[in-house]
Amino acid sequence: MPTIIGTDIHQAADFLRKNETVGIPTETVYGLAANALNEQAVAKIFEVKNRPFFDPLIVHIKDVSQIHLFAADIPKLALKLAENFWPGPLTLVLKKQNIVPDLVTSGGDTVALRMPNNEMTLELLKQLDFPLAAPSANPFTYVSPTSAVHVFDQLQGKIPYILDGGSCKVGIESTIVRVLENSLEILRPGGISEDALRSFLPDVQIFGINENISSPIAAPGQLEHHYSPFCKLYALEDHIKLDVQIDAVIYWSKKSEKLKDSGAQNFYFTENGEFSEGSKNLFALLRKLDKGNFKNVLFEWAPNENLGVAINDRLKRASAKRSSII
Ligand code: AMP
Ligand code: MG
């Protein structure tokens, strides 16, 4: 099938009404969207991405009030979070309503909901009378796409349309939280930092990413090896132990202390160490290295605070060995 890249929201909506999948821009990464309430449409997402069915999808909605259509027994805390952080990179895991197909939730009784912060996609959602299930628009386990061309590079011929909304402003996936009556559990670090959640909710108990109270099943699909480029990534501090020829080094910032005489080409996540710039550049840089045929790449971790936590989570998985699946 021919794949069109365009800015025609009506055309994108028509394909979605016909149960096709469409690449959509969001502030986090590009999504591969389909009608979340139609199992046949949702099945196409898994097929195009080669995604295993145990990995549930996030459902994208057009406004806060739609929470009630797809989630049940909603804690007040969830509404408070939605009102404050939506549209934005925060996904809420809540008890699901029956209307949400099992395929979307991998058979579980919870659904992950989010209102994305992208004008084109919000307009698209307004034109539709169903929400959109959308994981990142890339083959399973590869680097997430942050531009329409990234989506085209890998999914051309497999999807009819990519809605081009420019490059993603946040560049890293949403923070996923499970919301209970008076506590929160961060299941995946992402575009809203733990600090931002804590300062918004000073009186609420927040379980950070390293102190999850639930079993690993709470965030299925979080693989140890994920977001992975074809080149091999190694943490900078491990370079002494390596006996491979390093051909590129990605430093956190232009101001980072450089390796002497490495002979490798230097890249930077950021000019001056700003987290938002680092998250915006992360995936595009990994894709650029693959396009440039780099084979062995060292990277410097981000400072492990603020959005650096989510960036380091992605770098950890991107550099994990391919056999290691939790
Ligand atoms: P992505 O592939 O970036 O769209 O992220 C989807 C991720 O959201 C999955 O891999 C899960 O880890 C998480 N997720 C989706 N639905 C649920 C759910 N019902 N409960 C817990 N985590 C979920
Ligand atoms: Mg993904």
Short mmCIF file of C-alpha atoms and ligand atoms in Angstrom, two decimals:
data_model
loop_
_atom_site.label_atom_id
_atom_site.label_comp_id
_atom_site.label_asym_id
_atom_site.label_seq_id
_atom_site.Cartn_x
_atom_site.Cartn_y
_atom_site.Cartn_z
CA MET A 1 0.00 0.00 0.00
CA PRO A 2 1.27 3.54 -0.73
CA THR A 3 2.06 5.61 2.36
CA ILE A 4 1.18 9.31 2.19
CA ILE A 5 2.79 11.89 4.48
CA GLY A 6 0.50 14.90 4.78
CA THR A 7 -1.25 17.45 6.94
CA ASP A 8 -4.83 16.64 5.96
CA ILE A 9 -6.66 15.86 9.19
CA HIS A 10 -9.87 14.91 7.31
CA GLN A 11 -8.01 12.34 5.26
CA ALA A 12 -6.39 10.88 8.39
CA ALA A 13 -9.83 10.69 10.03
CA ASP A 14 -11.28 8.90 6.98
CA PHE A 15 -8.61 6.20 7.12
CA LEU A 16 -9.21 5.73 10.85
CA ARG A 17 -12.97 5.41 10.29
CA LYS A 18 -12.18 2.64 7.82
CA ASN A 19 -10.29 0.81 10.59
CA GLU A 20 -6.89 1.58 9.10
CA THR A 21 -3.83 2.58 11.13
CA VAL A 22 -2.42 6.12 10.81
CA GLY A 23 0.82 7.70 12.07
CA ILE A 24 -0.04 10.63 14.35
CA PRO A 25 2.06 13.37 15.94
CA THR A 26 2.03 13.83 19.70
CA GLU A 27 4.26 15.88 21.98
CA THR A 28 5.97 12.69 23.19
CA VAL A 29 6.69 10.53 20.11
CA TYR A 30 4.74 9.69 16.93
CA GLY A 31 1.97 7.17 17.52
CA LEU A 32 0.57 4.41 15.35
CA ALA A 33 -3.13 5.03 15.86
CA ALA A 34 -6.29 3.03 15.29
CA ASN A 35 -9.87 3.02 16.59
CA ALA A 36 -9.40 1.87 20.19
CA LEU A 37 -12.93 0.45 20.34
CA ASN A 38 -12.59 -1.79 17.30
CA GLU A 39 -10.64 -5.02 17.78
CA GLN A 40 -9.90 -5.46 14.09
CA ALA A 41 -8.39 -2.00 13.86
CA VAL A 42 -6.39 -2.53 17.06
CA ALA A 43 -5.11 -5.88 15.80
CA LYS A 44 -3.57 -4.06 12.83
CA ILE A 45 -1.41 -2.01 15.20
CA PHE A 46 0.11 -5.18 16.64
CA GLU A 47 0.61 -6.60 13.16
CA VAL A 48 2.29 -3.49 11.70
CA LYS A 49 4.60 -3.10 14.71
CA ASN A 50 5.21 -6.77 15.21
CA ARG A 51 4.26 -6.11 18.82
CA PRO A 52 3.46 -9.01 21.15
CA PHE A 53 -0.11 -9.09 22.46
CA PHE A 54 1.06 -9.04 26.09
CA ASP A 55 2.07 -5.40 25.66
CA PRO A 56 -1.03 -3.20 26.23
CA LEU A 57 -1.75 0.08 24.43
CA ILE A 58 -2.36 3.61 25.65
CA VAL A 59 -5.78 5.03 24.73
CA HIS A 60 -5.72 8.67 23.59
CA ILE A 61 -8.76 10.80 24.41
CA LYS A 62 -9.82 14.32 23.42
CA ASP A 63 -10.63 15.85 26.80
CA VAL A 64 -10.63 15.20 30.53
CA SER A 65 -14.35 14.40 30.69
CA GLN A 66 -13.86 11.37 28.42
CA ILE A 67 -12.08 9.60 31.29
CA HIS A 68 -15.54 8.57 32.50
CA LEU A 69 -16.36 6.83 29.23
CA PHE A 70 -13.43 4.45 29.42
CA ALA A 71 -12.50 4.16 33.11
CA ALA A 72 -14.58 3.13 36.12
CA ASP A 73 -14.28 3.79 39.89
CA ILE A 74 -12.06 6.78 39.15
CA PRO A 75 -10.24 8.11 42.24
CA LYS A 76 -10.57 11.89 42.74
CA LEU A 77 -6.82 12.02 42.58
CA ALA A 78 -6.88 10.82 38.96
CA LEU A 79 -9.21 13.66 37.96
CA LYS A 80 -7.02 16.16 39.76
CA LEU A 81 -3.97 14.90 37.88
CA ALA A 82 -5.77 14.93 34.55
CA GLU A 83 -7.03 18.47 35.09
CA ASN A 84 -3.56 19.69 35.92
CA PHE A 85 -1.32 17.77 33.51
CA TRP A 86 -3.56 17.21 30.47
CA PRO A 87 -3.11 17.70 27.67
CA GLY A 88 0.38 16.42 28.37
CA PRO A 89 2.81 13.51 28.79
CA LEU A 90 1.11 11.79 31.73
CA THR A 91 -0.71 8.46 31.32
CA LEU A 92 -3.15 7.30 33.99
CA VAL A 93 -3.75 3.61 34.61
CA LEU A 94 -7.30 3.11 35.87
CA LYS A 95 -9.90 0.39 36.14
CA LYS A 96 -11.36 -0.13 32.67
CA GLN A 97 -14.93 0.11 31.45
CA ASN A 98 -16.27 -2.90 29.52
CA ILE A 99 -16.36 -0.90 26.30
CA VAL A 100 -12.53 -1.06 26.10
CA PRO A 101 -11.57 -4.23 24.17
CA ASP A 102 -9.34 -6.82 25.85
CA LEU A 103 -6.84 -6.54 23.03
CA VAL A 104 -6.11 -2.94 24.08
CA THR A 105 -5.43 -3.88 27.70
CA SER A 106 -3.78 -7.28 27.03
CA GLY A 107 -6.67 -8.91 28.82
CA GLY A 108 -6.14 -6.90 32.00
CA ASP A 109 -8.82 -5.04 33.95
CA THR A 110 -7.04 -1.67 33.76
CA VAL A 111 -6.76 0.82 30.91
CA ALA A 112 -4.04 3.42 30.30
CA LEU A 113 -5.49 6.83 29.31
CA ARG A 114 -3.90 10.04 28.10
CA MET A 115 -4.85 13.30 26.40
CA PRO A 116 -1.98 14.20 24.06
CA ASN A 117 -0.73 17.76 23.71
CA ASN A 118 -0.61 18.24 19.96
CA GLU A 119 -3.03 20.53 18.12
CA MET A 120 -3.37 18.39 15.01
CA THR A 121 -4.02 15.21 16.92
CA LEU A 122 -6.49 16.91 19.25
CA GLU A 123 -8.34 18.22 16.18
CA LEU A 124 -8.25 14.72 14.70
CA LEU A 125 -9.71 13.28 17.92
CA LYS A 126 -12.48 15.91 17.80
CA GLN A 127 -13.46 14.76 14.32
CA LEU A 128 -13.75 11.14 15.46
CA ASP A 129 -16.39 9.57 17.65
CA PHE A 130 -13.96 7.04 19.09
CA PRO A 131 -10.65 7.30 21.02
CA LEU A 132 -7.33 6.24 19.50
CA ALA A 133 -5.18 3.40 20.73
CA ALA A 134 -1.63 4.35 19.84
CA PRO A 135 1.75 2.92 20.76
CA SER A 136 4.89 4.45 19.27
CA ALA A 137 5.00 4.18 15.46
CA ASN A 138 8.07 1.98 15.11
CA PRO A 139 8.79 -1.73 14.86
CA PHE A 140 8.70 -3.33 18.31
CA THR A 141 11.90 -2.73 20.35
CA TYR A 142 13.42 -0.20 17.90
CA VAL A 143 14.03 3.50 18.66
CA SER A 144 10.82 5.57 18.89
CA PRO A 145 10.02 8.05 16.07
CA THR A 146 9.99 11.79 16.72
CA SER A 147 9.23 12.99 13.17
CA ALA A 148 6.96 11.94 10.31
CA VAL A 149 10.01 10.91 8.29
CA HIS A 150 11.12 8.57 11.08
CA VAL A 151 7.74 6.86 10.82
CA PHE A 152 7.94 6.70 7.03
CA ASP A 153 11.48 5.25 7.14
CA GLN A 154 10.22 2.11 8.80
CA LEU A 155 6.51 1.77 8.19
CA GLN A 156 6.23 2.85 4.55
CA GLY A 157 4.10 0.41 2.61
CA LYS A 158 2.44 -0.84 5.79
CA ILE A 159 0.22 2.12 6.69
CA PRO A 160 -1.80 4.43 4.41
CA TYR A 161 -1.20 7.81 6.06
CA ILE A 162 1.16 9.72 8.34
CA LEU A 163 -0.13 13.01 9.73
CA ASP A 164 2.86 15.35 9.75
CA GLY A 165 2.93 17.59 12.81
CA GLY A 166 6.64 18.42 12.74
CA SER A 167 9.08 17.15 15.32
CA CYS A 168 7.89 16.11 18.76
CA LYS A 169 8.32 18.79 21.44
CA VAL A 170 9.00 16.47 24.39
CA GLY A 171 10.60 13.64 22.42
CA ILE A 172 10.29 10.94 25.08
CA GLU A 173 7.28 8.81 26.05
CA SER A 174 4.75 9.72 28.72
CA THR A 175 5.14 9.06 32.41
CA ILE A 176 2.79 6.21 33.32
CA VAL A 177 1.20 6.23 36.78
CA ARG A 178 -1.16 3.85 38.45
CA VAL A 179 -3.58 5.92 40.49
CA LEU A 180 -5.00 4.61 43.76
CA GLU A 181 -7.27 6.37 46.29
CA ASN A 182 -4.54 8.34 47.93
CA SER A 183 -1.30 7.19 46.42
CA LEU A 184 0.44 6.99 43.09
CA GLU A 185 2.79 4.48 41.68
CA ILE A 186 5.10 5.47 38.82
CA LEU A 187 5.21 2.55 36.39
CA ARG A 188 7.36 4.20 33.73
CA PRO A 189 9.39 7.41 33.97
CA GLY A 190 8.65 9.85 31.16
CA GLY A 191 7.90 13.41 30.12
CA ILE A 192 6.54 14.50 33.54
CA SER A 193 9.24 14.17 36.19
CA GLU A 194 8.71 12.57 39.59
CA ASP A 195 9.61 15.95 41.12
CA ALA A 196 6.81 17.64 39.17
CA LEU A 197 4.33 15.07 40.51
CA ARG A 198 5.64 15.45 44.06
CA SER A 199 5.44 19.22 44.06
CA PHE A 200 1.90 19.13 42.67
CA LEU A 201 0.83 16.55 45.26
CA PRO A 202 2.86 17.23 48.41
CA ASP A 203 0.45 15.25 50.62
CA VAL A 204 0.10 12.17 48.46
CA GLN A 205 2.26 9.11 48.82
CA ILE A 206 4.17 8.59 45.57
CA PHE A 207 5.97 5.33 44.93
CA GLY A 208 8.90 6.10 42.65
CA ILE A 209 10.05 3.93 39.81
CA ASN A 210 12.44 1.96 42.00
CA GLU A 211 9.95 1.25 44.72
CA ASN A 212 6.98 -0.09 42.78
CA ILE A 213 4.60 -1.82 45.09
CA SER A 214 2.88 -3.91 42.42
CA SER A 215 4.19 -6.99 40.71
CA PRO A 216 6.03 -6.44 37.39
CA ILE A 217 2.72 -7.30 35.72
CA ALA A 218 1.58 -3.77 36.62
CA ALA A 219 3.57 -2.43 33.66
CA PRO A 220 3.64 -5.26 31.19
CA GLY A 221 5.64 -4.73 28.05
CA GLN A 222 8.43 -2.84 29.78
CA LEU A 223 11.32 -4.77 28.34
CA GLU A 224 14.85 -4.61 29.57
CA HIS A 225 15.90 -4.41 25.91
CA HIS A 226 13.87 -1.68 24.16
CA TYR A 227 14.30 1.59 22.22
CA SER A 228 17.32 -0.07 20.65
CA PRO A 229 19.27 1.19 17.66
CA PHE A 230 21.19 -1.21 15.41
CA CYS A 231 24.51 0.17 16.60
CA LYS A 232 25.83 -1.15 19.91
CA LEU A 233 25.62 1.33 22.74
CA TYR A 234 27.96 1.28 25.73
CA ALA A 235 28.05 3.53 28.78
CA LEU A 236 31.02 5.89 28.72
CA GLU A 237 32.39 4.64 32.03
CA ASP A 238 32.74 1.14 30.58
CA HIS A 239 35.09 2.16 27.77
CA ILE A 240 38.24 0.92 29.52
CA LYS A 241 36.81 -2.63 29.66
CA LEU A 242 35.85 -2.70 25.98
CA ASP A 243 37.99 -4.25 23.31
CA VAL A 244 36.00 -2.91 20.36
CA GLN A 245 36.79 0.02 18.12
CA ILE A 246 34.56 2.90 19.23
CA ASP A 247 33.46 5.05 16.31
CA ALA A 248 31.23 7.59 18.03
CA VAL A 249 30.73 9.11 21.47
CA ILE A 250 27.53 10.89 22.53
CA TYR A 251 28.22 13.29 25.37
CA TRP A 252 25.44 14.59 27.55
CA SER A 253 26.39 18.19 26.79
CA LYS A 254 28.93 20.15 24.78
CA LYS A 255 30.45 21.10 28.11
CA SER A 256 31.05 17.48 29.22
CA GLU A 257 34.61 16.43 29.85
CA LYS A 258 35.85 14.66 26.71
CA LEU A 259 37.74 11.38 26.36
CA LYS A 260 41.28 12.07 25.24
CA ASP A 261 42.43 10.74 21.83
CA SER A 262 39.42 8.47 21.40
CA GLY A 263 39.59 8.94 17.62
CA ALA A 264 35.79 8.70 17.56
CA GLN A 265 33.30 11.23 16.23
CA ASN A 266 31.68 13.33 18.95
CA PHE A 267 27.94 14.01 19.33
CA TYR A 268 25.90 15.74 22.04
CA PHE A 269 22.43 15.24 23.49
CA THR A 270 22.36 18.93 24.45
CA GLU A 271 24.24 22.18 23.87
CA ASN A 272 24.27 23.25 27.48
CA GLY A 273 22.75 20.45 29.53
CA GLU A 274 19.03 21.34 29.43
CA PHE A 275 16.94 18.26 30.10
CA SER A 276 14.13 19.24 27.74
CA GLU A 277 16.59 19.60 24.88
CA GLY A 278 18.17 16.25 25.76
CA SER A 279 14.87 14.39 25.69
CA LYS A 280 13.87 16.07 22.43
CA ASN A 281 17.13 14.99 20.74
CA LEU A 282 17.57 11.52 22.23
CA PHE A 283 15.79 9.27 19.73
CA ALA A 284 16.63 11.38 16.65
CA LEU A 285 20.31 11.11 17.52
CA LEU A 286 20.18 7.33 17.92
CA ARG A 287 18.48 7.06 14.51
CA LYS A 288 21.10 9.36 12.98
CA LEU A 289 23.88 7.06 14.21
CA ASP A 290 22.17 4.08 12.57
CA LYS A 291 21.80 6.01 9.31
CA GLY A 292 25.49 6.90 9.50
CA ASN A 293 26.37 3.22 9.93
CA PHE A 294 28.10 3.68 13.25
CA LYS A 295 28.70 0.35 14.91
CA ASN A 296 30.01 0.88 18.44
CA VAL A 297 28.93 3.97 20.29
CA LEU A 298 29.70 5.23 23.78
CA PHE A 299 27.19 7.44 25.54
CA GLU A 300 27.27 9.59 28.63
CA TRP A 301 24.34 9.25 31.07
CA ALA A 302 22.19 12.30 31.76
CA PRO A 303 22.36 13.64 35.33
CA ASN A 304 19.91 11.33 37.12
CA GLU A 305 17.34 13.93 38.15
CA ASN A 306 14.33 15.64 36.61
CA LEU A 307 13.76 14.38 33.01
CA GLY A 308 17.24 12.82 33.19
CA VAL A 309 15.62 9.87 34.99
CA ALA A 310 13.44 9.07 31.95
CA ILE A 311 16.30 9.70 29.53
CA ASN A 312 18.54 7.31 31.48
CA ASP A 313 15.76 4.72 31.58
CA ARG A 314 15.66 4.79 27.75
CA LEU A 315 19.47 4.70 27.48
CA LYS A 316 19.64 1.75 29.87
CA ARG A 317 17.17 -0.23 27.78
CA ALA A 318 18.68 0.90 24.46
CA SER A 319 22.09 -0.38 25.59
CA ALA A 320 20.80 -3.64 27.14
CA LYS A 321 21.71 -6.91 25.48
CA ARG A 322 19.14 -8.10 22.99
CA SER A 323 18.54 -11.44 24.66
CA SER A 324 17.49 -9.93 27.95
CA ILE A 325 13.72 -9.74 27.97
CA ILE A 326 12.00 -9.59 31.35
P1 AMP B 1 4.04 2.78 24.40
O1 AMP B 1 4.43 1.52 23.69
O2 AMP B 1 5.17 3.73 24.58
O3 AMP B 1 2.81 3.41 23.89
O4 AMP B 1 3.69 2.39 25.91
C1 AMP B 1 2.70 1.53 26.24
C2 AMP B 1 3.07 1.03 27.59
O5 AMP B 1 2.09 1.46 28.50
C3 AMP B 1 3.04 -0.48 27.68
O6 AMP B 1 4.28 -1.04 27.28
C4 AMP B 1 2.75 -0.71 29.16
O7 AMP B 1 3.95 -0.78 29.89
C5 AMP B 1 1.97 0.53 29.54
N1 AMP B 1 0.57 0.23 29.70
C6 AMP B 1 -0.40 0.30 28.78
N2 AMP B 1 -1.58 -0.10 29.29
C7 AMP B 1 -1.34 -0.41 30.56
C8 AMP B 1 -2.16 -0.89 31.63
N3 AMP B 1 -3.44 -1.12 31.47
N4 AMP B 1 -1.56 -1.10 32.81
C9 AMP B 1 -0.26 -0.85 32.98
N5 AMP B 1 0.57 -0.41 32.03
C10 AMP B 1 0.03 -0.19 30.83
MG MG B 2 7.00 2.12 22.22
#
